[in-house]
Amino acid sequence: QYGWRTHYVSDEPGANSRLDELQAAILRVKLRHLDAANARRTEIAARYDAALAGSAVRPPVRREGATHVFHQYVIRVRDRAAVQAAFRARGIGTGIHYPVPVHAQPAYAGRVALGPGRCRRSETAAREVLSLPIHPELTEVQIEQVEAALRSVLHGQPAGDDGMRHG
């Protein structure tokens, strides 16, 4: 899948082309619910943003003139393993999407003339990103559990270094 032998590590260039006719038919029905699903994720993201207020950890960046629908809600923290363990202890799953930067993928060895330390922002992001649960089917109780964890775990936690200006 995607040129992977190991999850998130590409040994060869690949593609995400798994939309067959059956999946297309299902998605055609699901498309009717897309706006509501996007609105629900945006609502959940606003609640997570509020729970992060007052902490050093910033919510995901929004771009002016663009609408974010929060396919993922990704924060950056320096001590990701500790934060992930604290969330796990509270029964909250988290994810680490894209833990290997493109320039470090075996599939691109020899194609990208960059070695370790040459893409510091990408490498730092790969060490710091943490995805929180965000999907339209989250229950009120689950959202409240994530909010409580954000408040108790992340207040006092140093923010990751996203290299972006916020404000």
XYZ file of C-alpha atoms in Angstrom:
167
model
C 0.000 0.000 0.000
C 1.385 3.413 -1.007
C 4.794 1.791 -1.622
C 5.000 0.775 2.066
C 6.437 -2.369 3.564
C 6.473 -0.786 7.012
C 3.694 1.589 8.117
C 4.513 5.170 7.020
C 7.862 4.167 5.468
C 7.919 4.149 1.655
C 10.420 1.791 0.068
C 9.359 2.869 -3.404
C 7.179 5.648 -4.793
C 3.524 4.695 -4.523
C 0.052 6.098 -4.957
C -3.170 6.227 -3.003
C -5.565 4.974 -5.673
C -7.981 2.655 -3.946
C -11.307 4.017 -5.167
C -13.067 1.168 -6.910
C -16.674 1.202 -8.187
C -18.181 -0.099 -4.939
C -16.401 2.510 -2.848
C -17.445 5.199 -5.332
C -21.095 4.146 -4.946
C -20.856 4.264 -1.150
C -19.132 7.644 -1.216
C -21.799 9.007 -3.531
C -24.362 8.346 -0.778
C -22.064 9.593 1.985
C -21.392 12.812 0.062
C -24.856 14.029 1.090
C -23.612 14.129 4.689
C -20.246 15.777 4.029
C -21.227 19.329 4.993
C -22.702 18.160 8.302
C -19.637 16.019 9.029
C -17.307 18.929 8.277
C -19.373 21.229 10.490
C -19.244 18.706 13.329
C -15.449 18.368 13.109
C -15.122 22.163 13.040
C -17.305 22.377 16.157
C -15.155 19.788 17.949
C -11.980 21.607 16.890
C -13.297 24.855 18.391
C -13.807 23.045 21.688
C -10.276 21.642 21.589
C -8.982 25.141 20.786
C -10.752 26.483 23.875
C -9.308 23.688 26.023
C -5.806 24.600 24.819
C -6.288 28.285 25.673
C -3.765 29.346 28.279
C -1.345 26.535 27.451
C 1.850 26.847 25.440
C 0.484 24.327 22.932
C -1.133 26.021 19.961
C -4.104 24.740 18.001
C -3.640 23.857 14.332
C -2.814 26.783 12.070
C -5.647 28.254 10.032
C -4.825 29.974 6.780
C -6.518 33.241 5.933
C -9.012 32.797 3.121
C -9.214 29.030 3.645
C -11.693 26.877 5.528
C -10.233 24.116 7.693
C -12.449 21.018 8.022
C -10.145 19.153 10.424
C -9.624 15.824 8.748
C -6.987 15.683 11.500
C -6.479 17.840 14.581
C -2.711 17.937 14.957
C -0.838 19.594 17.786
C 2.901 19.748 18.356
C 4.521 18.950 21.680
C 8.174 18.466 22.558
C 7.653 15.447 24.815
C 5.242 13.594 22.569
C 5.796 10.184 24.157
C 4.859 11.478 27.617
C 1.791 13.313 26.315
C 0.685 10.286 24.316
C 1.133 8.049 27.385
C -0.888 10.458 29.539
C -3.729 10.453 27.007
C -3.547 6.653 26.718
C -3.785 6.376 30.533
C -7.053 8.330 30.263
C -8.350 5.950 27.591
C -7.832 8.423 24.744
C -6.200 7.232 21.561
C -3.893 9.532 19.634
C -2.044 9.129 16.379
C 1.256 10.045 14.843
C 0.718 10.794 11.178
C 3.709 11.142 8.892
C 6.453 10.265 11.397
C 9.084 10.021 8.642
C 9.730 13.161 6.556
C 9.678 12.725 2.779
C 13.402 13.405 2.419
C 14.103 10.545 4.872
C 11.911 7.987 3.073
C 13.899 5.106 1.541
C 11.851 5.511 -1.654
C 13.461 8.884 -2.226
C 17.038 7.987 -1.305
C 19.173 9.179 -4.183
C 16.312 11.315 -5.531
C 16.357 13.939 -2.809
C 19.839 15.290 -2.203
C 19.259 16.007 1.469
C 20.616 14.104 4.406
C 19.761 14.183 8.112
C 19.689 17.688 9.528
C 19.096 19.361 6.168
C 15.335 19.718 6.629
C 15.282 20.598 10.302
C 11.692 21.850 10.389
C 10.409 18.656 8.784
C 12.474 16.504 11.118
C 11.324 18.452 14.178
C 7.698 18.217 13.062
C 8.037 14.454 12.590
C 9.174 14.162 16.229
C 6.487 16.468 17.649
C 3.197 15.984 15.781
C 0.356 14.323 17.647
C -3.123 13.824 16.193
C -6.083 13.973 18.543
C -9.362 12.121 17.977
C -11.623 14.170 15.733
C -14.437 12.627 13.768
C -18.146 13.420 13.522
C -19.189 10.343 15.511
C -17.399 11.365 18.716
C -19.867 11.416 21.588
C -20.259 14.303 23.995
C -18.601 12.218 26.720
C -15.617 11.438 24.480
C -15.187 15.099 23.534
C -15.323 16.104 27.195
C -12.669 13.476 28.009
C -10.348 14.928 25.366
C -11.027 18.475 26.595
C -10.216 17.451 30.180
C -7.015 15.731 29.059
C -5.981 18.791 27.061
C -6.450 20.962 30.138
C -4.739 18.655 32.617
C -1.955 17.195 30.477
C -0.944 20.072 28.220
C -1.056 23.044 30.557
C 2.559 23.400 31.591
C 3.760 21.287 28.656
C 6.181 23.116 26.328
C 4.913 23.675 22.826
C 6.522 22.139 19.805
C 8.549 24.277 17.445
C 6.438 24.676 14.340
C 8.511 27.534 12.951
C 5.312 29.459 12.240
C 4.305 32.877 13.453
C 1.040 32.898 15.330
C -1.032 35.730 16.568
